[in-house]
Short mmCIF file of C-alpha atoms and ligand atoms in Angstrom, two decimals:
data_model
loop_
_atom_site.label_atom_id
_atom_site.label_comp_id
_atom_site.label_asym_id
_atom_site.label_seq_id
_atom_site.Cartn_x
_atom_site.Cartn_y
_atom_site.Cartn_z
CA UNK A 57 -88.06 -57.20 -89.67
CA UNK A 58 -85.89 -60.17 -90.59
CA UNK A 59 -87.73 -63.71 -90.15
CA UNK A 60 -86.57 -67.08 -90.31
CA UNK A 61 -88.53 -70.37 -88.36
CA UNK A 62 -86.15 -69.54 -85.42
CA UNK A 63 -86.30 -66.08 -85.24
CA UNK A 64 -89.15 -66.40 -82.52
CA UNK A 65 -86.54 -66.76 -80.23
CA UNK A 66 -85.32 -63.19 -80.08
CA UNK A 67 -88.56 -61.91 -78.53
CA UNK A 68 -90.23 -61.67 -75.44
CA UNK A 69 -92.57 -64.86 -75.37
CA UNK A 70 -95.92 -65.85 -72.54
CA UNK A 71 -97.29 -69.13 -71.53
CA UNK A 72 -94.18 -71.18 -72.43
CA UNK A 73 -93.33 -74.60 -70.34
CA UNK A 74 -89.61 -74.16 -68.85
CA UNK A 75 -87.77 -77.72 -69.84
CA UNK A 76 -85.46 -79.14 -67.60
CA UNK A 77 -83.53 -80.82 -69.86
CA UNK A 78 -82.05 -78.27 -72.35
CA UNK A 79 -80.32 -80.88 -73.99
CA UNK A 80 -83.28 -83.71 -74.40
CA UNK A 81 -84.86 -80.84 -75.56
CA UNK A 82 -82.65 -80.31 -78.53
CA UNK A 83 -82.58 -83.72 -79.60
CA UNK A 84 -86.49 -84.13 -79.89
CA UNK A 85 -86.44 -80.45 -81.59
CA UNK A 86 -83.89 -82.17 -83.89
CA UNK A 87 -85.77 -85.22 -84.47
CA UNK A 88 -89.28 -83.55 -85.19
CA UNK A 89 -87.69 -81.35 -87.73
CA UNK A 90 -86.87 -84.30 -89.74
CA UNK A 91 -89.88 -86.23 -89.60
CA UNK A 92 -92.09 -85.59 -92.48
CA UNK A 93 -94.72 -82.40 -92.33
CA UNK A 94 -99.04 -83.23 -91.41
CA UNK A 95 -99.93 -81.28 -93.87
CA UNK A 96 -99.00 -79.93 -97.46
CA UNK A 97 -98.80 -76.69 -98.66
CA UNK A 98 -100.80 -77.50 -101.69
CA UNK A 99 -103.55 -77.96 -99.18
CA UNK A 100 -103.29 -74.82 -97.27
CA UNK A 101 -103.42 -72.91 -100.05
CA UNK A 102 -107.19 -74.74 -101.26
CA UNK A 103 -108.24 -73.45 -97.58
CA UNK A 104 -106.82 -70.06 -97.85
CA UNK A 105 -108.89 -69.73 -101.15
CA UNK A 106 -111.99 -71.20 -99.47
CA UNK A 107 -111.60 -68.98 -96.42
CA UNK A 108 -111.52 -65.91 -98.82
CA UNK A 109 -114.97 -66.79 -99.95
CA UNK A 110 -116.14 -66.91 -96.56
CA UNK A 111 -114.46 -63.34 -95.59
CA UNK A 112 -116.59 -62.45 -98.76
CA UNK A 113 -120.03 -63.48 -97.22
CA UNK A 114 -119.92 -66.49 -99.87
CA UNK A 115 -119.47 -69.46 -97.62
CA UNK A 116 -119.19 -70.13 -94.05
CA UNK A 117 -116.54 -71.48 -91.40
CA UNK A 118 -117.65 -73.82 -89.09
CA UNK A 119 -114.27 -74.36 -86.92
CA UNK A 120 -114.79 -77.02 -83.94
CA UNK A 121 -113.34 -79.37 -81.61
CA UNK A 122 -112.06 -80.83 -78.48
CA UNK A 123 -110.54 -77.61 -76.02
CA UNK A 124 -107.38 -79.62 -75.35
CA UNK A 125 -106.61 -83.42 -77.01
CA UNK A 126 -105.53 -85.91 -74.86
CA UNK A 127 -103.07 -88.86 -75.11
CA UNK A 128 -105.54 -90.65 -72.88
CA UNK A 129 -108.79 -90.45 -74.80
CA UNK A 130 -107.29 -90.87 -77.97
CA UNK A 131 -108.82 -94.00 -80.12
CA UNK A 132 -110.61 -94.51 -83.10
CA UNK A 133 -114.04 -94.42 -81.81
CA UNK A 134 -113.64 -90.55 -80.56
CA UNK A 135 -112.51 -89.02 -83.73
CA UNK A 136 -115.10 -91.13 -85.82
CA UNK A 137 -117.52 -89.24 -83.05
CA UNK A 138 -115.62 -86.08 -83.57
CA UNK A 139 -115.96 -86.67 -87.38
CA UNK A 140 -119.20 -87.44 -87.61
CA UNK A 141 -120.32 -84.42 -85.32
CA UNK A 142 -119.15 -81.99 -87.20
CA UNK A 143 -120.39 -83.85 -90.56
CA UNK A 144 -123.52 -83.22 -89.40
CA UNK A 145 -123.54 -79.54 -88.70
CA UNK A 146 -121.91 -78.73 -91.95
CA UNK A 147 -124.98 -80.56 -93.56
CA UNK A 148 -127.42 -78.98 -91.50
CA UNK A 149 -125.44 -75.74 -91.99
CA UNK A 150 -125.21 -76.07 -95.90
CA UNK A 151 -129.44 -77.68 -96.32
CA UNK A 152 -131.03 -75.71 -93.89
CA UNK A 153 -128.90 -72.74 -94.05
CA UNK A 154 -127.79 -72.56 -97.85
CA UNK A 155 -124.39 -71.83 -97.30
CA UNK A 156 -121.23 -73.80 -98.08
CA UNK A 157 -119.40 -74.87 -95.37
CA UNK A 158 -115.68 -74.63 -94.96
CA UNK A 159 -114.97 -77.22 -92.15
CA UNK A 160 -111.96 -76.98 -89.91
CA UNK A 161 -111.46 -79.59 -86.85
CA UNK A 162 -109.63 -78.27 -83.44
CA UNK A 163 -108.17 -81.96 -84.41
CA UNK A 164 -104.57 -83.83 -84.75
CA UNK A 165 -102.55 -81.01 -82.73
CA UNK A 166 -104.69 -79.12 -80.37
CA UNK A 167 -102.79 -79.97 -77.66
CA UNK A 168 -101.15 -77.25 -75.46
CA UNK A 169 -103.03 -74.57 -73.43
CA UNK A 170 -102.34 -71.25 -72.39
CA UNK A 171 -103.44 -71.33 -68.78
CA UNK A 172 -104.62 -68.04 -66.58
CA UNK A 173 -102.51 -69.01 -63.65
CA UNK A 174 -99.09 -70.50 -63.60
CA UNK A 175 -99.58 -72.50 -60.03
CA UNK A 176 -103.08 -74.84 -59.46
CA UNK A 177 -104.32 -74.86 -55.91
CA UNK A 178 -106.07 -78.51 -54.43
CA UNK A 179 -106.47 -79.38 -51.04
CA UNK A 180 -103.70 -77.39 -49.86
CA UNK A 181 -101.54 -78.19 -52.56
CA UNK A 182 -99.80 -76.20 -55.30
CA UNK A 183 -98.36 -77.23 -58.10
CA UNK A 184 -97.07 -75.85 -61.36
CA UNK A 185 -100.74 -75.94 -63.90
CA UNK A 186 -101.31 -78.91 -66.55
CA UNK A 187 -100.31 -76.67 -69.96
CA UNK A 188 -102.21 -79.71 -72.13
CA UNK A 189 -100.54 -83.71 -73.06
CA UNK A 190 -98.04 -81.71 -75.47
CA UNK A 191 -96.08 -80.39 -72.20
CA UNK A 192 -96.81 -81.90 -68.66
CA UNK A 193 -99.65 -84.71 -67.75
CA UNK A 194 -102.99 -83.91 -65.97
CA UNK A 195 -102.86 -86.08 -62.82
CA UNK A 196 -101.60 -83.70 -59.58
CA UNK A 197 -98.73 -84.71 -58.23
CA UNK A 198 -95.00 -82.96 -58.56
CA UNK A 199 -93.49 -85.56 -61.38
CA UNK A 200 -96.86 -85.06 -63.72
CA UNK A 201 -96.59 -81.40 -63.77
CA UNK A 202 -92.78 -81.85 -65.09
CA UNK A 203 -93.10 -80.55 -68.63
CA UNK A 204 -90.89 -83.23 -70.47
CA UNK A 205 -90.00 -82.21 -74.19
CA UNK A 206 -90.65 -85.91 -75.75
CA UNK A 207 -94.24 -85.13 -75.16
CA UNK A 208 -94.09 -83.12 -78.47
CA UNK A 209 -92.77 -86.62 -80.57
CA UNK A 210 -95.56 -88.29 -79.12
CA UNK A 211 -98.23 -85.14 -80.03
CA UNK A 212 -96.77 -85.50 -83.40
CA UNK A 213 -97.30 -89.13 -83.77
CA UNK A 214 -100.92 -89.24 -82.14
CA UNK A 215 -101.34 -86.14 -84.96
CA UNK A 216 -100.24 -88.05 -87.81
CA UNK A 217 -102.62 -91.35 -87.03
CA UNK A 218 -105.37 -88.66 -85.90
CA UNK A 219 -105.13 -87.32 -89.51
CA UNK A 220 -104.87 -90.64 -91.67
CA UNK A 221 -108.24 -92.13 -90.13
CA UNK A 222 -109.40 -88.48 -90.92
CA UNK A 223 -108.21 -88.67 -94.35
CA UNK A 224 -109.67 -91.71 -94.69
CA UNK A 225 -113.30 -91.27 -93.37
CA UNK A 226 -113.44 -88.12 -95.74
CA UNK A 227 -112.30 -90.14 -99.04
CA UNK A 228 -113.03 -93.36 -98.21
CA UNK A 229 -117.21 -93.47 -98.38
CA UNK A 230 -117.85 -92.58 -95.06
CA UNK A 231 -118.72 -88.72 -95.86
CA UNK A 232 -120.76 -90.02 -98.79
CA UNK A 233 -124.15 -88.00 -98.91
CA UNK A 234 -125.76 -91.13 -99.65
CA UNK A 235 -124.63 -92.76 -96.32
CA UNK A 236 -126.27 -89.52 -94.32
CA UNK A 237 -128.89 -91.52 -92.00
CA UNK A 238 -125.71 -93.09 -90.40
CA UNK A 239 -124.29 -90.04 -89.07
CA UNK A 240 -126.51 -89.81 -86.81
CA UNK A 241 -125.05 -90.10 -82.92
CA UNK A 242 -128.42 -91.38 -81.82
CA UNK A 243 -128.27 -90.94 -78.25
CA UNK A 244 -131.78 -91.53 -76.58
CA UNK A 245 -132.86 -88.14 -74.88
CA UNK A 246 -133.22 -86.07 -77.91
CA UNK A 247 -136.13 -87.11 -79.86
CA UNK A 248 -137.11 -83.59 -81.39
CA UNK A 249 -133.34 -83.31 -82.58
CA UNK A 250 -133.68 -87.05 -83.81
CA UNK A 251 -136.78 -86.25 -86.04
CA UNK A 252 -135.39 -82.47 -87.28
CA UNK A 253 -132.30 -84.70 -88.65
CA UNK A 254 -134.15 -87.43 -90.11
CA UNK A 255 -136.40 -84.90 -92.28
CA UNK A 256 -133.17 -82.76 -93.41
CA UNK A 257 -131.70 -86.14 -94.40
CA UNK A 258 -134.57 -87.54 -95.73
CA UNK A 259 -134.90 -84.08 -98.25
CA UNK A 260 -131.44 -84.49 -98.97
CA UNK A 261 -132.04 -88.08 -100.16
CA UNK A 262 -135.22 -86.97 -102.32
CA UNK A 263 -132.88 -84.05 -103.76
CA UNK A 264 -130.26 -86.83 -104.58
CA UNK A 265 -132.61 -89.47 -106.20
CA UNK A 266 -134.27 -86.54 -107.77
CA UNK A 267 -130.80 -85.36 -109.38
CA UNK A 268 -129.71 -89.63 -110.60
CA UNK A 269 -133.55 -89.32 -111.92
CA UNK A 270 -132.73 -86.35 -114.58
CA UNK A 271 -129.62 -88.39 -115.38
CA UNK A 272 -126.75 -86.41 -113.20
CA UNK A 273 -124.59 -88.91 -112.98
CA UNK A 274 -123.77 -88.29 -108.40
CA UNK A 275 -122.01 -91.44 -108.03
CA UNK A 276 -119.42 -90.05 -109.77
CA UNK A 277 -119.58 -86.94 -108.31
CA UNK A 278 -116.64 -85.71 -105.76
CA UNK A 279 -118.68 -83.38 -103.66
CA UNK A 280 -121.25 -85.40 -103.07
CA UNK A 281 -119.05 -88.80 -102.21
CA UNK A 282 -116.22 -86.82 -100.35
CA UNK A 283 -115.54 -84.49 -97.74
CA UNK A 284 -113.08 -81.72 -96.79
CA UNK A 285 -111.70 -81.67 -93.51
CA UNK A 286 -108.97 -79.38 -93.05
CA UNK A 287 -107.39 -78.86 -89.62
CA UNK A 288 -105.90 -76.65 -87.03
CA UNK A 289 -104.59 -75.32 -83.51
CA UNK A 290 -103.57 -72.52 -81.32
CA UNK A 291 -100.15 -72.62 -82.19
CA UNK A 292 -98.96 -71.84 -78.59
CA UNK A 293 -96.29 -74.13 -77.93
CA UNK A 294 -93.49 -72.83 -80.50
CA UNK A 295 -90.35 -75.55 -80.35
CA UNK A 296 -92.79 -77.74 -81.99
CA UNK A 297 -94.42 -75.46 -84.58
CA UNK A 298 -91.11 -74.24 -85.47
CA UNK A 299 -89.46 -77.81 -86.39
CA UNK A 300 -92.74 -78.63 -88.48
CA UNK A 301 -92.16 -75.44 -90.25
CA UNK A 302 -90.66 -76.33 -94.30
CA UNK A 303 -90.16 -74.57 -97.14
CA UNK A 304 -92.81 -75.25 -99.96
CA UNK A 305 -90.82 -76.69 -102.77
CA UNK A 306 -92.84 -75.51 -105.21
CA UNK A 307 -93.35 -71.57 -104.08
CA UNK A 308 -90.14 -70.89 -101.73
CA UNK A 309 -92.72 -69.81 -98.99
CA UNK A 310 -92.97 -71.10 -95.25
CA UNK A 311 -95.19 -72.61 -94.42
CA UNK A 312 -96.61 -74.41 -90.86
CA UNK A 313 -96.89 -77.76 -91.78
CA UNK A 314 -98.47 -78.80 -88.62
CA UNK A 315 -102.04 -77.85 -89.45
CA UNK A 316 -103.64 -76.26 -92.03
CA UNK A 317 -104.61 -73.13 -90.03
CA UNK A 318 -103.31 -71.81 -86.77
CA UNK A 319 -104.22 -69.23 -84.37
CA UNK A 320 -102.80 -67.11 -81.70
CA UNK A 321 -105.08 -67.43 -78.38
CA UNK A 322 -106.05 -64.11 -76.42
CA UNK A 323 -103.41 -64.48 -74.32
CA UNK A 324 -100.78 -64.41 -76.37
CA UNK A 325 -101.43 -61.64 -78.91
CA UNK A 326 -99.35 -59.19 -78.22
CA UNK A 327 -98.25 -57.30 -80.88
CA UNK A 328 -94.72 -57.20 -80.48
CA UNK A 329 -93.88 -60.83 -78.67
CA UNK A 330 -93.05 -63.99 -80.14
CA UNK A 331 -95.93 -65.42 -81.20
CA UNK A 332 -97.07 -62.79 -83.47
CA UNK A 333 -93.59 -62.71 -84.88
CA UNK A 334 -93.79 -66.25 -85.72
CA UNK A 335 -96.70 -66.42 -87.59
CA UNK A 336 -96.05 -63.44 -89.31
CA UNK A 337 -93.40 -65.33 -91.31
CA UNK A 338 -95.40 -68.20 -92.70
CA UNK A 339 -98.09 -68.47 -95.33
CA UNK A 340 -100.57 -70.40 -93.79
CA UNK A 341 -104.29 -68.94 -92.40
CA UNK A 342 -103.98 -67.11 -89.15
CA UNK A 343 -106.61 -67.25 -86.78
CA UNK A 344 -106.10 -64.65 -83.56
CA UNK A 345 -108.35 -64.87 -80.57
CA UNK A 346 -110.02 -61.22 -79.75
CA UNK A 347 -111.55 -60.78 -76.04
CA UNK A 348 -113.66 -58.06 -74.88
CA UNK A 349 -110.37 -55.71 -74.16
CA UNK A 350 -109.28 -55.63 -77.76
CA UNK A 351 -109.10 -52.07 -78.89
CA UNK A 352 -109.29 -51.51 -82.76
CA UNK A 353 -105.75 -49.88 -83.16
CA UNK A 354 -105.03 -53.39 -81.76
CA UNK A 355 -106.28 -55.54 -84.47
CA UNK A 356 -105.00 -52.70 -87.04
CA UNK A 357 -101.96 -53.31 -85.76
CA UNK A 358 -102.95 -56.97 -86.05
CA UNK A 359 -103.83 -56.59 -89.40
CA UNK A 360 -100.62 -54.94 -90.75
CA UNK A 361 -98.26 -57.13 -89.22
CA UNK A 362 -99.89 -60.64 -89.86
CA UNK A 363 -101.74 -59.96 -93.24
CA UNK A 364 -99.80 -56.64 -94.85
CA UNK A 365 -100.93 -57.60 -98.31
CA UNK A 366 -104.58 -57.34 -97.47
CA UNK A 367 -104.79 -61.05 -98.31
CA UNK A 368 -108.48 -62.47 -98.08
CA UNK A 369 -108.53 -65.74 -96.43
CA UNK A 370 -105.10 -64.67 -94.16
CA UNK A 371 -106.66 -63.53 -91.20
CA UNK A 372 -109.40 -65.06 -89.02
CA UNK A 373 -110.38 -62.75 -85.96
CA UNK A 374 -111.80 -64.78 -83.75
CA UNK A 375 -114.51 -62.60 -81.12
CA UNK A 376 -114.83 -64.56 -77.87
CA UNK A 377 -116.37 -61.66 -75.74
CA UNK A 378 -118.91 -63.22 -74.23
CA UNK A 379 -122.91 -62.77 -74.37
CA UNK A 380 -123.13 -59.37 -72.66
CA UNK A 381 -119.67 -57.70 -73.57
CA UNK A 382 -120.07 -58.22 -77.26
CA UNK A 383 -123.27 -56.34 -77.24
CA UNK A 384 -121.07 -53.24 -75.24
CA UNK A 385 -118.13 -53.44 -76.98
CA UNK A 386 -117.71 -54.98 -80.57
CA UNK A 387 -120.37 -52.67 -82.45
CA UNK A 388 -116.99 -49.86 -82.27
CA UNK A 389 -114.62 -51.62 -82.95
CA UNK A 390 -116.11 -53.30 -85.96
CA UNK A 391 -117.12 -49.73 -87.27
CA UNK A 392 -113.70 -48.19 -86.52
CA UNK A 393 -111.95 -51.34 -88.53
CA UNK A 394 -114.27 -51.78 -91.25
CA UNK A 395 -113.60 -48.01 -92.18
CA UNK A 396 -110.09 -49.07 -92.40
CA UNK A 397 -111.04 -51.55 -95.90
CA UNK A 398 -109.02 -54.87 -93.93
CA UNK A 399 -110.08 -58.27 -95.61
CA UNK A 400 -111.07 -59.83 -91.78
CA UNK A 401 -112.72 -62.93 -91.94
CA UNK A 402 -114.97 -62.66 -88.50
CA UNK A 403 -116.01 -65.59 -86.54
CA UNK A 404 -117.78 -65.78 -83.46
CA UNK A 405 -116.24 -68.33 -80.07
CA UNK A 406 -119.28 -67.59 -78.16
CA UNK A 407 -117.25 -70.23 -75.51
CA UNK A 408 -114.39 -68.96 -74.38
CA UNK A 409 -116.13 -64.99 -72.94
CA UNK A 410 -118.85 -67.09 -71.18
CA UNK A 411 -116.74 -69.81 -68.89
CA UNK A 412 -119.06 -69.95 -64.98
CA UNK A 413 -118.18 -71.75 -61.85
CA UNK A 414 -121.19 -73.79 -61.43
CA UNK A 415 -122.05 -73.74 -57.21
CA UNK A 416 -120.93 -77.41 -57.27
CA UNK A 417 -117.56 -75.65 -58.56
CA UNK A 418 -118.04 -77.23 -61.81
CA UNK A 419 -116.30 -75.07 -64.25
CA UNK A 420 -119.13 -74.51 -67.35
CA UNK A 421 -120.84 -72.77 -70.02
CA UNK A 422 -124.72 -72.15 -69.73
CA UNK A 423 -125.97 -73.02 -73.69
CA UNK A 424 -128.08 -70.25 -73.62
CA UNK A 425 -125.65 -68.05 -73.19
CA UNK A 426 -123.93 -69.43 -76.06
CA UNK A 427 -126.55 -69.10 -78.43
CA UNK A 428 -127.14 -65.56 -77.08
CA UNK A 429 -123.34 -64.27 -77.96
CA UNK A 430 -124.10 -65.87 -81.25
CA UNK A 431 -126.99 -64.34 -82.11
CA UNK A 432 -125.52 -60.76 -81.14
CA UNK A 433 -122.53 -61.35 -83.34
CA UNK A 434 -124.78 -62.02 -86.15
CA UNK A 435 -127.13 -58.70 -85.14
CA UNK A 436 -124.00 -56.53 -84.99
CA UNK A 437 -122.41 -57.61 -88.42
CA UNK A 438 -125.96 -57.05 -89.56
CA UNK A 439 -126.18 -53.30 -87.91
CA UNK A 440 -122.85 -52.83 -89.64
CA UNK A 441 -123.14 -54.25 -93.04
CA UNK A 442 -120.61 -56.36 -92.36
CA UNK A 443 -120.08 -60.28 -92.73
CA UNK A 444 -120.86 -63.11 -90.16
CA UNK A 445 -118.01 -65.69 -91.68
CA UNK A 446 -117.74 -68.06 -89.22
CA UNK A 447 -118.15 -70.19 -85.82
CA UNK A 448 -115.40 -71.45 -83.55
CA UNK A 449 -116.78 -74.02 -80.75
CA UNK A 450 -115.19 -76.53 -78.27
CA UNK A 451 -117.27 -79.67 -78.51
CA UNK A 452 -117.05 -83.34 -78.19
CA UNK A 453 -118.75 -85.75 -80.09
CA UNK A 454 -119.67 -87.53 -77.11
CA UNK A 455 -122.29 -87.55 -74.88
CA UNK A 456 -120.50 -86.03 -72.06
CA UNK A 457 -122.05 -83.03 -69.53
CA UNK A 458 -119.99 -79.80 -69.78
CA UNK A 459 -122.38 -77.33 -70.58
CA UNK A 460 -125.58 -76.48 -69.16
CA UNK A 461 -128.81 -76.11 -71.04
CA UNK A 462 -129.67 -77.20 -74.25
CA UNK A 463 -132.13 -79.63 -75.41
CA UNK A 464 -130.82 -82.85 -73.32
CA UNK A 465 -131.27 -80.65 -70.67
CA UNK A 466 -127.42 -80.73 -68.70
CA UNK A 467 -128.46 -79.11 -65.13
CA UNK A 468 -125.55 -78.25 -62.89
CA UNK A 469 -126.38 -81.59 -60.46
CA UNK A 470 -125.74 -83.91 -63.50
CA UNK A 471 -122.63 -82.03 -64.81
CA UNK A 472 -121.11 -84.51 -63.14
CA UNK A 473 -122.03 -87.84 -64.90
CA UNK A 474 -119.98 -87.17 -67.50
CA UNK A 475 -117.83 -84.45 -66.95
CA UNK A 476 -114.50 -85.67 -68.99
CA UNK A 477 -113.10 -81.99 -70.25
CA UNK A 478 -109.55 -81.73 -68.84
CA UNK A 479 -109.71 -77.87 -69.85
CA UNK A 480 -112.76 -76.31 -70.54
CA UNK A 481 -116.11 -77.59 -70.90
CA UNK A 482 -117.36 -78.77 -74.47
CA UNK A 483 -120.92 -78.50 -76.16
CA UNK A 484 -121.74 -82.50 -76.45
CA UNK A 485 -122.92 -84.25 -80.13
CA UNK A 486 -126.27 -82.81 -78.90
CA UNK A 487 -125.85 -79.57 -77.94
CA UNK A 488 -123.60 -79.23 -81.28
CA UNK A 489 -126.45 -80.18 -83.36
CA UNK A 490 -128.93 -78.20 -81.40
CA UNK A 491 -126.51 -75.09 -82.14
CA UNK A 492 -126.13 -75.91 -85.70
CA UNK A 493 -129.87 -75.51 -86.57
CA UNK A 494 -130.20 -72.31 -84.58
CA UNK A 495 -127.05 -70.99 -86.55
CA UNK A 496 -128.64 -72.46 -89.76
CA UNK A 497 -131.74 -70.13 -89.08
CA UNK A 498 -129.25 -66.97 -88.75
CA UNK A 499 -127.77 -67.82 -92.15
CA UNK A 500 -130.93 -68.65 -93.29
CA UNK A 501 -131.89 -64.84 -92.38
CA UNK A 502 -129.03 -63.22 -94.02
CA UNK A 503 -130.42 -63.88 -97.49
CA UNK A 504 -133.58 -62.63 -97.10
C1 LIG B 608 -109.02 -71.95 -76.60
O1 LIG B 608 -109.50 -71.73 -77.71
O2 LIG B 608 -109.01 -73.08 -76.09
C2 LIG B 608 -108.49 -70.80 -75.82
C3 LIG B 608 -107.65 -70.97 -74.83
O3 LIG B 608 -109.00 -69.64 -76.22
P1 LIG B 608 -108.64 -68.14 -75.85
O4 LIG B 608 -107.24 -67.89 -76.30
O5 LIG B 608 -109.66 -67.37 -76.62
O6 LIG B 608 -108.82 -67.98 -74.36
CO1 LIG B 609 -110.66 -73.62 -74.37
#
């Protein structure tokens, strides 16, 4: 099948805004495609090899972030949060679990959302449904819900400063091990997670004195002063992922320049529609969402058509079945694929299969349940022999009130207080943290 960035357009595509403007949208398509790419390919590649580890069992991907970014919540002080969040489960992760951590943000471009309905309902209102700050705007009335195609210039730009202060907090001192004690969120409520943090950080600072005392010279040391962030997106909306896609100078491959790794959501997986096609043609990681329907010819299918070489580190299936369905219906399919010899790197989204209407009509996630579809997905791999290699969350590192449960204790009266999500409802710093140590004890348990 013939591929080139714009060959997308030939096949039957979901969950796309319809522009008004055919013309305005042309001109911002235009523009994009000459601004420069996010990312480089060089750096792609260093994730693809670090992703084969984890489809290996040799490292693990911790993959998290906001559901949907927003042009109104965007400033400094909620990606240092974001930042520092997921900082901190990688080191819990890495100490407590003795893993290496590959660390991927939902960050600088998760912006548009496939959406279950095209029309929302309020107060005897309907309107077309937000699709995320990329295409329309959240508030409900007619104009907002316009999708307006110099959204995308503006996703780009917030991407691009999103990415330097990222760059910068992972080079710059701020991920330096030494510096650990300051990560810490320290909200008030959480006193047990407070002192579990402060004696992982205070080991890690014994370990590190320990190492300068036998004359290992960590100041110089990149891994211990710097970070890795990479980052990545459901590419859904595909004007905008095709004008970021370049040729790699040095290679003669495409590659998706708007994020490290992409993935193709649940709803739009389809074997032989656009989106597939699309990232079938570039080089970069593929992630692809798998819900409790997915049959096993499926991801075969899947398989042959996004990762034909048998590349490890290509292709991320990402099992969002939720709690109860995973147990039912993913011990199969794993067995039928893994017969089949695919290099899948498996990660778990215990969010996305375990979404509730609260009674207060709070849309949320019960942690417990969370935890349980993440424990199951680590008891199946272990039935099968097969490898945990990852975790995909939606979390904020704020203190908001999304999800219920957990050790701050979110009920559904205070889900309200601060319920900020303009998607779907994100773990908060706590709940992330909480999380991280229970899925530190799972790794913990697959080297015994
Ligand atoms: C998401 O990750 O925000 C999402 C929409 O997921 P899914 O495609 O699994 O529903
Ligand atoms: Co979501």
């Amino acid at each position: 099948m013939s591929w080139n960035r714009d060959s997308w357009r030939n096949f039957n595509i979901k969950q796309q805004p319809v522009y008004l403007n055919l013309e305005e949208l042309k001109s911002v398509e235009e523009n994009l495609s000459t601004l420069p790419p996010l990312v480089f390919a060089g750096e792609i590649r260093s994730l693809k090899k670090e992703l084969a580890k984890a489809t290996m069992g040799e490292s693990f991907l911790l993959q998290g972030g906001d559901c949907a970014e927003s042009f109104l919540k965007y400033n400094a002080n909620s990606i240092k949060n974001m930042f520092k969040v997921i900082l901190q489960m990688a080191v819990i992760l890495t100490f407590a679990g003795s893993f290496p951590i590959v660390k991927v943000g939902r960050i600088a471009g998760q912006f548009a959302k496939p959406r279950s309905s095209d029309f929302e309902e309020k107060d005897g209102k309907k309107l077309p449904s937000y699709r995320g700050d990329i295409i329309n705007d959240f508030n409900f009335d007619a104009n907002s819900r316009i999708p307006d195609p110099n959204r995308m210039l503006k996703a780009y730009f917030q991407s691009a400063t999103t990415l330097n202060l990222l760059r910068a907090f992972s080079r710059g001192g701020y991920a330096n091990l030494h510096e650990i004690h300051r990560w810490n969120l320290g909200f008030v409520q959480r006193t047990d997670l407070d002192e579990k943090f402060n004696k992982l950080t205070n080991e890690i600072t014994k370990a590190l004195d320990f190492m300068s005392a036998c004359g290992i010279d960590i100041k110089n040391t990149p891994v211990i002063n710097e970070t890795k962030l990479y980052t990545s997106h459901e590419a859904l909306l595909l004007p905008y992922e095709e004008a970021l896609t370049r040729v790699d100078s040095l290679t003669g491959d495409w590659y998706d320049c708007s994020a490290h790794m992409l993935w193709i959501g649940e709803r739009t997986r389809e074997i032989n529609d656009a989106h597939v096609h699309f990232l079938s043609g570039v080089k970069n990681p593929i992630g692809v969402k798998v819900g409790p329907n997915v049959t096993s010819s499926e991801i075969l299918e899947l398989c042959d058509r996004l990762n034909p070489e048998n590349e490890a580190g290509r292709l991320n299936l990402i099992v969002r079945m939720g709690c109860e369905k995973i147990k039912q219906n993913f011990p199969k399919i794993l067995k039928e694929v893994k017969k089949e010899g695919r290099n899948i790197l498996w990660s778990s989204d215990p969010m996305h299969g375990n979404t509730v209407k609260a009674s207060n009509d709070y849309k949320t996630r019960e942690f417990d349940k969370i935890l349980e579809e993440v424990r199951n997905f680590f008891e199946i791999h272990k039935s099968e022999g097969t490898h945990p290699g990852g975790i995909h969350l939606e979390m904020s590192g704020e203190n908001v009130t999304e999800c219920t449960g957990g050790a701050f204790n979110v009920t559904e009266e205070t889900l309200a207080k601060r319920y900020e999500t303009q998607c779907d409802p994100r773990l908060n710093a706590d709940q992330a943290v909480e999380l991280a140590f229970l899925v530190a004890n799972l790794l913990k348990d697959l080297k015994k």
